[in-house]
């Protein structure tokens, strides 16, 4: 069964550094998402992306965050200047064309900011 | 905005049925999902229900939706030790695609 893949599985970064989290969505999917889960808290929506632009974003997704689909397969989340509170598990998801298509998630990247 | 709540823990005996409950606040919720998370793994989609349905059955899984009470439940028949995991309820509202998640219910299956 096709799946969403995320790399790396664990990223350790110094505070203030830039970090890029990578995702390969399911190949025929058109909608892409990032969520995060801070330890002990709920999974929170960050951003959705369709047709090469952001379609929805939450209050969490401020100017420090950006997303990109640099080629036909990858979908990336960049955090420009990481803060301690960015430490979390980051999940990528993708869904197909149909309205409210079900979202399929990757295994996540655990981001640790030191 | 939408708020989704779940109880945090549930323990059952192997072979019994498990019922995991979820409540939500937005009456315009359109799709309601159940995801499973095993240790160290991502969120695995189990099943979903559209808001114009009351019930959906998929093998050992039964989803019940009470729109009046804004209550969603997931019943797992003949629960096995391999069902031990965290179960998340998630909903979309209106035309938005973003998922709003509950806090997850840790299901422990005792032998």
mmCIF file of C-alpha atoms in Angstrom:
data_model
loop_
_atom_site.group_PDB
_atom_site.id
_atom_site.type_symbol
_atom_site.label_atom_id
_atom_site.label_comp_id
_atom_site.label_asym_id
_atom_site.label_seq_id
_atom_site.Cartn_x
_atom_site.Cartn_y
_atom_site.Cartn_z
ATOM 1 C CA UNK A 1 0.000 0.000 0.000
ATOM 2 C CA UNK A 2 1.401 3.450 -0.874
ATOM 3 C CA UNK A 3 2.550 5.463 2.096
ATOM 4 C CA UNK A 4 3.796 8.882 3.132
ATOM 5 C CA UNK A 5 7.485 8.883 4.034
ATOM 6 C CA UNK A 6 9.250 11.433 6.209
ATOM 7 C CA UNK A 7 12.932 12.105 6.769
ATOM 8 C CA UNK A 8 14.758 12.295 9.034
ATOM 9 C CA UNK A 9 13.025 10.332 11.768
ATOM 10 C CA UNK A 10 14.833 12.405 14.410
ATOM 11 C CA UNK A 11 16.462 15.809 14.004
ATOM 12 C CA UNK A 12 18.493 17.540 16.703
ATOM 13 C CA UNK A 13 19.233 21.217 16.104
ATOM 14 C CA UNK A 14 20.679 24.132 18.045
ATOM 15 C CA UNK A 15 18.294 26.949 18.908
ATOM 16 C CA UNK A 16 18.391 29.665 16.265
ATOM 17 C CA UNK A 17 19.365 27.306 13.467
ATOM 18 C CA UNK A 18 17.270 26.639 10.393
ATOM 19 C CA UNK A 19 15.789 23.192 9.915
ATOM 20 C CA UNK A 20 14.107 21.539 6.945
ATOM 21 C CA UNK A 21 11.815 18.579 7.416
ATOM 22 C CA UNK A 22 11.141 16.472 4.360
ATOM 23 C CA UNK A 23 8.160 14.479 3.214
ATOM 24 C CA UNK A 24 7.334 12.383 0.176
ATOM 25 C CA UNK A 25 3.526 12.278 -0.131
ATOM 26 C CA UNK A 26 1.602 9.491 -1.822
ATOM 27 C CA UNK A 27 2.241 9.899 -5.526
ATOM 28 C CA UNK A 28 -1.254 10.631 -6.872
ATOM 29 C CA UNK A 29 -2.265 12.883 -3.985
ATOM 30 C CA UNK A 30 -2.732 16.594 -4.550
ATOM 31 C CA UNK A 31 -3.267 18.006 -1.046
ATOM 32 C CA UNK A 32 -0.453 18.159 1.464
ATOM 33 C CA UNK A 33 -0.402 18.990 5.154
ATOM 34 C CA UNK A 34 1.853 19.517 8.141
ATOM 35 C CA UNK A 35 0.783 18.883 11.721
ATOM 36 C CA UNK A 36 2.761 18.892 14.927
ATOM 37 C CA UNK A 37 2.406 17.275 18.322
ATOM 38 C CA UNK A 38 4.233 18.763 21.273
ATOM 39 C CA UNK A 39 4.914 16.107 23.898
ATOM 40 C CA UNK A 40 1.824 15.529 26.006
ATOM 41 C CA UNK A 41 -0.385 17.780 23.863
ATOM 42 C CA UNK A 42 -2.838 17.320 21.024
ATOM 43 C CA UNK A 43 -1.914 16.962 17.384
ATOM 44 C CA UNK A 44 -2.232 20.484 15.920
ATOM 45 C CA UNK A 45 -2.756 21.560 12.333
ATOM 46 C CA UNK A 46 -0.081 23.829 10.868
ATOM 47 C CA UNK A 47 -0.703 24.250 7.148
ATOM 48 C CA UNK A 48 -2.292 22.763 4.045
ATOM 49 C CA UNK A 49 -0.944 23.122 0.508
ATOM 50 C CA UNK A 50 -2.619 22.660 -2.851
ATOM 51 C CA UNK A 51 -1.761 23.655 -6.392
ATOM 52 C CA UNK A 52 1.576 25.109 -5.278
ATOM 53 C CA UNK A 53 0.157 27.432 -2.700
ATOM 54 C CA UNK A 54 -0.934 27.485 0.910
ATOM 55 C CA UNK A 55 -4.694 26.868 1.179
ATOM 56 C CA UNK A 56 -5.104 27.017 4.976
ATOM 57 C CA UNK A 57 -2.811 27.810 7.867
ATOM 58 C CA UNK A 58 -3.165 28.020 11.615
ATOM 59 C CA UNK A 59 -2.032 30.725 14.004
ATOM 60 C CA UNK A 60 0.991 28.582 14.808
ATOM 61 C CA UNK A 61 2.244 28.884 11.229
ATOM 62 C CA UNK A 62 3.889 32.291 11.527
ATOM 63 C CA UNK A 63 6.645 33.912 9.478
ATOM 64 C CA UNK A 64 9.206 31.514 10.911
ATOM 65 C CA UNK A 65 7.595 28.675 8.973
ATOM 66 C CA UNK A 66 7.448 28.052 5.250
ATOM 67 C CA UNK A 67 6.483 25.154 3.010
ATOM 68 C CA UNK A 68 7.610 24.237 -0.451
ATOM 69 C CA UNK A 69 7.114 21.587 -3.075
ATOM 70 C CA UNK A 70 10.493 21.885 -4.773
ATOM 71 C CA UNK A 71 9.890 19.093 -7.270
ATOM 72 C CA UNK A 72 7.215 16.589 -8.219
ATOM 73 C CA UNK A 73 7.704 14.371 -5.210
ATOM 74 C CA UNK A 74 8.962 16.237 -2.124
ATOM 75 C CA UNK A 75 7.080 18.498 0.278
ATOM 76 C CA UNK A 76 9.156 20.368 2.843
ATOM 77 C CA UNK A 77 8.605 22.348 6.025
ATOM 78 C CA UNK A 78 11.255 24.919 6.886
ATOM 79 C CA UNK A 79 11.644 26.585 10.261
ATOM 80 C CA UNK A 80 13.954 29.567 9.846
ATOM 81 C CA UNK A 81 15.204 30.258 13.347
ATOM 82 C CA UNK A 82 14.229 27.478 15.683
ATOM 83 C CA UNK A 83 13.086 28.074 19.247
ATOM 84 C CA UNK A 84 12.993 25.668 22.162
ATOM 85 C CA UNK A 85 9.197 25.539 21.891
ATOM 86 C CA UNK A 86 9.463 24.189 18.333
ATOM 87 C CA UNK A 87 10.507 20.845 19.820
ATOM 88 C CA UNK A 88 7.751 18.440 18.783
ATOM 89 C CA UNK A 89 6.840 15.556 16.526
ATOM 90 C CA UNK A 90 6.040 16.873 13.050
ATOM 91 C CA UNK A 91 3.682 14.856 10.870
ATOM 92 C CA UNK A 92 3.227 15.201 7.140
ATOM 93 C CA UNK A 93 -0.021 14.031 5.518
ATOM 94 C CA UNK A 94 -1.458 13.899 2.030
ATOM 95 C CA UNK A 95 -4.884 13.355 0.543
ATOM 96 C CA UNK A 96 -6.402 12.765 -2.870
ATOM 97 C CA UNK A 97 -8.523 15.100 -4.975
ATOM 98 C CA UNK A 98 -12.014 14.318 -3.756
ATOM 99 C CA UNK A 99 -13.518 16.765 -1.309
ATOM 100 C CA UNK A 100 -12.497 16.024 2.239
ATOM 101 C CA UNK A 101 -10.275 13.224 0.966
ATOM 102 C CA UNK A 102 -8.965 11.134 3.804
ATOM 103 C CA UNK A 103 -5.548 12.198 5.030
ATOM 104 C CA UNK A 104 -2.767 9.645 5.205
ATOM 105 C CA UNK A 105 0.061 10.362 7.608
ATOM 106 C CA UNK A 106 3.754 9.641 7.694
ATOM 107 C CA UNK A 107 5.568 8.291 10.752
ATOM 108 C CA UNK A 108 6.704 11.761 11.762
ATOM 109 C CA UNK A 109 9.975 13.574 12.429
ATOM 110 C CA UNK A 110 10.900 14.141 16.036
ATOM 111 C CA UNK A 111 12.498 17.606 16.222
ATOM 112 C CA UNK A 112 14.580 18.360 19.302
ATOM 113 C CA UNK A 113 15.838 21.909 19.810
ATOM 114 C CA UNK A 114 18.768 22.316 22.183
ATOM 115 C CA UNK B 1 -13.160 26.965 16.943
ATOM 116 C CA UNK B 2 -13.739 23.261 17.019
ATOM 117 C CA UNK B 3 -12.859 21.386 20.189
ATOM 118 C CA UNK B 4 -12.593 17.589 20.332
ATOM 119 C CA UNK B 5 -12.415 15.680 23.603
ATOM 120 C CA UNK B 6 -11.652 12.070 24.487
ATOM 121 C CA UNK B 7 -11.061 10.188 27.695
ATOM 122 C CA UNK B 8 -7.372 9.472 28.158
ATOM 123 C CA UNK B 9 -7.287 5.797 29.132
ATOM 124 C CA UNK B 10 -9.240 2.579 28.569
ATOM 125 C CA UNK B 11 -8.360 -0.953 29.686
ATOM 126 C CA UNK B 12 -10.155 -4.063 28.476
ATOM 127 C CA UNK B 13 -9.641 -7.808 28.626
ATOM 128 C CA UNK B 14 -8.595 -9.659 25.506
ATOM 129 C CA UNK B 15 -11.681 -10.886 23.657
ATOM 130 C CA UNK B 16 -13.966 -8.200 25.107
ATOM 131 C CA UNK B 17 -15.323 -5.264 23.135
ATOM 132 C CA UNK B 18 -13.719 -1.828 23.498
ATOM 133 C CA UNK B 19 -15.677 1.375 23.141
ATOM 134 C CA UNK B 20 -13.745 4.606 22.713
ATOM 135 C CA UNK B 21 -15.737 7.809 22.945
ATOM 136 C CA UNK B 22 -15.266 11.270 21.503
ATOM 137 C CA UNK B 23 -17.224 14.507 21.712
ATOM 138 C CA UNK B 24 -16.911 17.545 19.485
ATOM 139 C CA UNK B 25 -18.356 21.033 19.550
ATOM 140 C CA UNK B 26 -18.880 22.205 15.968
ATOM 141 C CA UNK B 27 -22.255 21.158 14.578
ATOM 142 C CA UNK B 28 -20.967 21.756 11.028
ATOM 143 C CA UNK B 29 -18.440 18.940 11.382
ATOM 144 C CA UNK B 30 -18.500 17.068 8.112
ATOM 145 C CA UNK B 31 -16.098 14.142 8.272
ATOM 146 C CA UNK B 32 -15.138 12.345 11.463
ATOM 147 C CA UNK B 33 -12.143 10.047 11.590
ATOM 148 C CA UNK B 34 -10.477 7.501 13.813
ATOM 149 C CA UNK B 35 -6.710 7.141 13.691
ATOM 150 C CA UNK B 36 -4.509 4.609 15.508
ATOM 151 C CA UNK B 37 -0.985 5.311 16.716
ATOM 152 C CA UNK B 38 1.298 2.525 17.821
ATOM 153 C CA UNK B 39 4.512 3.325 19.738
ATOM 154 C CA UNK B 40 7.069 5.020 17.516
ATOM 155 C CA UNK B 41 4.763 5.017 14.518
ATOM 156 C CA UNK B 42 2.650 7.556 12.694
ATOM 157 C CA UNK B 43 -1.102 8.006 12.564
ATOM 158 C CA UNK B 44 -2.792 5.115 10.803
ATOM 159 C CA UNK B 45 -6.228 5.842 9.388
ATOM 160 C CA UNK B 46 -8.683 3.242 10.708
ATOM 161 C CA UNK B 47 -12.036 4.431 9.480
ATOM 162 C CA UNK B 48 -14.163 7.507 8.972
ATOM 163 C CA UNK B 49 -17.801 8.502 8.826
ATOM 164 C CA UNK B 50 -19.562 11.269 6.973
ATOM 165 C CA UNK B 51 -21.892 13.456 8.988
ATOM 166 C CA UNK B 52 -25.028 12.275 7.168
ATOM 167 C CA UNK B 53 -24.451 8.724 8.446
ATOM 168 C CA UNK B 54 -25.328 7.251 11.840
ATOM 169 C CA UNK B 55 -23.265 4.126 11.710
ATOM 170 C CA UNK B 56 -20.504 2.512 9.744
ATOM 171 C CA UNK B 57 -19.179 -1.021 10.153
ATOM 172 C CA UNK B 58 -15.860 -2.267 8.871
ATOM 173 C CA UNK B 59 -14.942 -5.789 10.001
ATOM 174 C CA UNK B 60 -14.298 -5.563 13.778
ATOM 175 C CA UNK B 61 -14.791 -1.798 13.834
ATOM 176 C CA UNK B 62 -18.132 -0.050 14.303
ATOM 177 C CA UNK B 63 -18.437 3.723 14.299
ATOM 178 C CA UNK B 64 -21.518 5.351 15.773
ATOM 179 C CA UNK B 65 -22.353 9.017 15.287
ATOM 180 C CA UNK B 66 -24.918 10.907 17.348
ATOM 181 C CA UNK B 67 -25.113 14.320 15.721
ATOM 182 C CA UNK B 68 -27.630 15.658 18.214
ATOM 183 C CA UNK B 69 -25.241 15.042 21.107
ATOM 184 C CA UNK B 70 -22.110 15.612 18.966
ATOM 185 C CA UNK B 71 -20.819 12.243 20.097
ATOM 186 C CA UNK B 72 -18.730 9.765 18.151
ATOM 187 C CA UNK B 73 -17.713 6.312 19.266
ATOM 188 C CA UNK B 74 -15.464 3.542 17.995
ATOM 189 C CA UNK B 75 -16.287 -0.012 18.999
ATOM 190 C CA UNK B 76 -13.658 -2.707 18.514
ATOM 191 C CA UNK B 77 -15.095 -6.211 18.708
ATOM 192 C CA UNK B 78 -13.036 -9.118 20.048
ATOM 193 C CA UNK B 79 -10.218 -6.830 21.147
ATOM 194 C CA UNK B 80 -6.739 -8.325 20.753
ATOM 195 C CA UNK B 81 -3.396 -7.426 22.341
ATOM 196 C CA UNK B 82 -2.342 -6.030 18.971
ATOM 197 C CA UNK B 83 -5.079 -3.420 19.338
ATOM 198 C CA UNK B 84 -3.185 -1.797 22.209
ATOM 199 C CA UNK B 85 -2.378 1.714 20.968
ATOM 200 C CA UNK B 86 -3.482 5.325 21.174
ATOM 201 C CA UNK B 87 -6.711 6.047 19.290
ATOM 202 C CA UNK B 88 -7.364 9.564 18.019
ATOM 203 C CA UNK B 89 -10.658 11.050 17.030
ATOM 204 C CA UNK B 90 -10.361 13.828 14.418
ATOM 205 C CA UNK B 91 -12.907 15.979 12.622
ATOM 206 C CA UNK B 92 -13.117 18.421 9.744
ATOM 207 C CA UNK B 93 -15.577 21.298 9.840
ATOM 208 C CA UNK B 94 -17.437 22.950 7.005
ATOM 209 C CA UNK B 95 -15.356 23.269 3.855
ATOM 210 C CA UNK B 96 -12.050 23.330 5.707
ATOM 211 C CA UNK B 97 -9.715 20.408 5.239
ATOM 212 C CA UNK B 98 -7.743 20.775 8.422
ATOM 213 C CA UNK B 99 -8.216 18.051 10.998
ATOM 214 C CA UNK B 100 -8.911 18.912 14.618
ATOM 215 C CA UNK B 101 -7.739 16.112 16.875
ATOM 216 C CA UNK B 102 -8.747 14.887 20.278
ATOM 217 C CA UNK B 103 -6.074 14.170 22.847
ATOM 218 C CA UNK B 104 -6.107 10.446 22.117
ATOM 219 C CA UNK B 105 -7.264 7.459 24.183
ATOM 220 C CA UNK B 106 -4.623 4.987 25.315
ATOM 221 C CA UNK B 107 -6.175 1.529 24.908
ATOM 222 C CA UNK B 108 -4.541 -1.222 26.947
ATOM 223 C CA UNK B 109 -5.609 -4.799 26.263
ATOM 224 C CA UNK B 110 -5.000 -7.142 29.180
ATOM 225 C CA UNK B 111 -4.467 -10.870 28.621
#
